Amino acid sequence: MNKTIRRAIASSPDVAKDRLLTVDQAAARLNTSPRFPRRLIAERRITFVRVGRNVRIPESALDEFIRAGVVEPIAVRKRRAA
């Protein structure tokens, strides 16, 4: 294992234990086309792992991305009748 890979695994141990998803699997989980996860990778908006020429997205990174996008509903107040 080369030094760069060891350093990356040491800095984020969750990624080393995590299930790695293909772009197609990540797209299916997000219910989008494969173009969307590829754009996230290109814009460095999501953590990814290079395995040779292949790109994989750790399941925890995808979970984190989804959690970051969650918008809580606003409690609606009932208005008084005029």
PDB file of C-alpha atoms in Angstrom:
ATOM      1  CA  MET A   1       0.000   0.000   0.000  1.00  0.00           C
ATOM      2  CA  ASN A   2       1.521   3.319  -0.961  1.00  0.00           C
ATOM      3  CA  LYS A   3       2.038   6.220   1.465  1.00  0.00           C
ATOM      4  CA  THR A   4      -0.732   8.388   0.036  1.00  0.00           C
ATOM      5  CA  ILE A   5      -3.368   5.696   0.501  1.00  0.00           C
ATOM      6  CA  ARG A   6      -2.173   4.897   4.017  1.00  0.00           C
ATOM      7  CA  ARG A   7      -2.236   8.589   4.935  1.00  0.00           C
ATOM      8  CA  ALA A   8      -5.771   8.999   3.548  1.00  0.00           C
ATOM      9  CA  ILE A   9      -7.014   5.948   5.441  1.00  0.00           C
ATOM     10  CA  ALA A  10      -5.330   7.106   8.653  1.00  0.00           C
ATOM     11  CA  SER A  11      -6.902  10.560   8.398  1.00  0.00           C
ATOM     12  CA  SER A  12     -10.407   9.171   7.859  1.00  0.00           C
ATOM     13  CA  PRO A  13     -10.700   5.672   9.356  1.00  0.00           C
ATOM     14  CA  ASP A  14     -14.461   5.522   8.703  1.00  0.00           C
ATOM     15  CA  VAL A  15     -13.817   5.497   4.957  1.00  0.00           C
ATOM     16  CA  ALA A  16     -11.574   2.444   5.265  1.00  0.00           C
ATOM     17  CA  LYS A  17     -14.315   0.430   6.998  1.00  0.00           C
ATOM     18  CA  ASP A  18     -17.149   1.818   4.888  1.00  0.00           C
ATOM     19  CA  ARG A  19     -18.917   0.181   1.968  1.00  0.00           C
ATOM     20  CA  LEU A  20     -17.850   1.844  -1.285  1.00  0.00           C
ATOM     21  CA  LEU A  21     -20.588   2.587  -3.799  1.00  0.00           C
ATOM     22  CA  THR A  22     -20.221   3.008  -7.542  1.00  0.00           C
ATOM     23  CA  VAL A  23     -21.515   6.188  -9.144  1.00  0.00           C
ATOM     24  CA  ASP A  24     -24.522   4.240 -10.443  1.00  0.00           C
ATOM     25  CA  GLN A  25     -25.297   2.858  -6.974  1.00  0.00           C
ATOM     26  CA  ALA A  26     -25.015   6.335  -5.443  1.00  0.00           C
ATOM     27  CA  ALA A  27     -27.301   7.726  -8.152  1.00  0.00           C
ATOM     28  CA  ALA A  28     -29.862   4.994  -7.469  1.00  0.00           C
ATOM     29  CA  ARG A  29     -29.754   5.775  -3.752  1.00  0.00           C
ATOM     30  CA  LEU A  30     -30.257   9.490  -4.441  1.00  0.00           C
ATOM     31  CA  ASN A  31     -32.912   8.687  -7.056  1.00  0.00           C
ATOM     32  CA  THR A  32     -31.053  10.757  -9.669  1.00  0.00           C
ATOM     33  CA  SER A  33     -29.175  10.126 -12.874  1.00  0.00           C
ATOM     34  CA  PRO A  34     -25.463   9.163 -12.620  1.00  0.00           C
ATOM     35  CA  ARG A  35     -24.619  12.657 -13.850  1.00  0.00           C
ATOM     36  CA  PHE A  36     -25.511  14.222 -10.461  1.00  0.00           C
ATOM     37  CA  PRO A  37     -23.050  12.198  -8.316  1.00  0.00           C
ATOM     38  CA  ARG A  38     -20.396  12.701 -10.998  1.00  0.00           C
ATOM     39  CA  ARG A  39     -20.955  16.469 -10.741  1.00  0.00           C
ATOM     40  CA  LEU A  40     -20.677  16.285  -6.941  1.00  0.00           C
ATOM     41  CA  ILE A  41     -17.344  14.517  -7.380  1.00  0.00           C
ATOM     42  CA  ALA A  42     -16.087  16.960 -10.016  1.00  0.00           C
ATOM     43  CA  GLU A  43     -17.003  19.930  -7.803  1.00  0.00           C
ATOM     44  CA  ARG A  44     -15.441  18.195  -4.746  1.00  0.00           C
ATOM     45  CA  ARG A  45     -18.744  18.529  -2.853  1.00  0.00           C
ATOM     46  CA  ILE A  46     -18.669  14.915  -1.647  1.00  0.00           C
ATOM     47  CA  THR A  47     -15.918  12.645  -0.339  1.00  0.00           C
ATOM     48  CA  PHE A  48     -14.806  10.025  -2.835  1.00  0.00           C
ATOM     49  CA  VAL A  49     -12.125   7.352  -3.200  1.00  0.00           C
ATOM     50  CA  ARG A  50     -10.090   6.547  -6.280  1.00  0.00           C
ATOM     51  CA  VAL A  51      -9.508   2.842  -6.797  1.00  0.00           C
ATOM     52  CA  GLY A  52      -7.173   2.814  -9.752  1.00  0.00           C
ATOM     53  CA  ARG A  53      -9.109   4.559 -12.525  1.00  0.00           C
ATOM     54  CA  ASN A  54     -12.434   3.937 -10.789  1.00  0.00           C
ATOM     55  CA  VAL A  55     -14.208   6.309  -8.444  1.00  0.00           C
ATOM     56  CA  ARG A  56     -16.175   5.095  -5.422  1.00  0.00           C
ATOM     57  CA  ILE A  57     -18.277   7.006  -2.914  1.00  0.00           C
ATOM     58  CA  PRO A  58     -18.197   5.847   0.715  1.00  0.00           C
ATOM     59  CA  GLU A  59     -21.663   5.099   2.052  1.00  0.00           C
ATOM     60  CA  SER A  60     -21.027   7.347   5.076  1.00  0.00           C
ATOM     61  CA  ALA A  61     -20.156  10.280   2.777  1.00  0.00           C
ATOM     62  CA  LEU A  62     -23.426   9.810   0.927  1.00  0.00           C
ATOM     63  CA  ASP A  63     -25.327   9.641   4.242  1.00  0.00           C
ATOM     64  CA  GLU A  64     -23.588  12.834   5.378  1.00  0.00           C
ATOM     65  CA  PHE A  65     -24.459  14.589   2.111  1.00  0.00           C
ATOM     66  CA  ILE A  66     -28.107  13.605   2.510  1.00  0.00           C
ATOM     67  CA  ARG A  67     -28.170  14.733   6.173  1.00  0.00           C
ATOM     68  CA  ALA A  68     -26.641  18.090   5.219  1.00  0.00           C
ATOM     69  CA  GLY A  69     -29.465  18.692   2.752  1.00  0.00           C
ATOM     70  CA  VAL A  70     -32.323  17.918   5.121  1.00  0.00           C
ATOM     71  CA  VAL A  71     -34.626  20.893   5.629  1.00  0.00           C
ATOM     72  CA  GLU A  72     -36.884  20.779   8.666  1.00  0.00           C
ATOM     73  CA  PRO A  73     -40.479  21.924   8.222  1.00  0.00           C
ATOM     74  CA  ILE A  74     -41.557  25.229   9.697  1.00  0.00           C
ATOM     75  CA  ALA A  75     -44.277  25.080  12.345  1.00  0.00           C
ATOM     76  CA  VAL A  76     -47.268  26.908  10.948  1.00  0.00           C
ATOM     77  CA  ARG A  77     -49.126  29.141  13.360  1.00  0.00           C
ATOM     78  CA  LYS A  78     -52.848  29.332  13.130  1.00  0.00           C
ATOM     79  CA  ARG A  79     -54.080  32.803  12.289  1.00  0.00           C
ATOM     80  CA  ARG A  80     -56.815  34.477  14.218  1.00  0.00           C
ATOM     81  CA  ALA A  81     -60.052  35.122  12.460  1.00  0.00           C
ATOM     82  CA  ALA A  82     -60.390  38.823  11.667  1.00  0.00           C
TER      83      ALA A  82
END
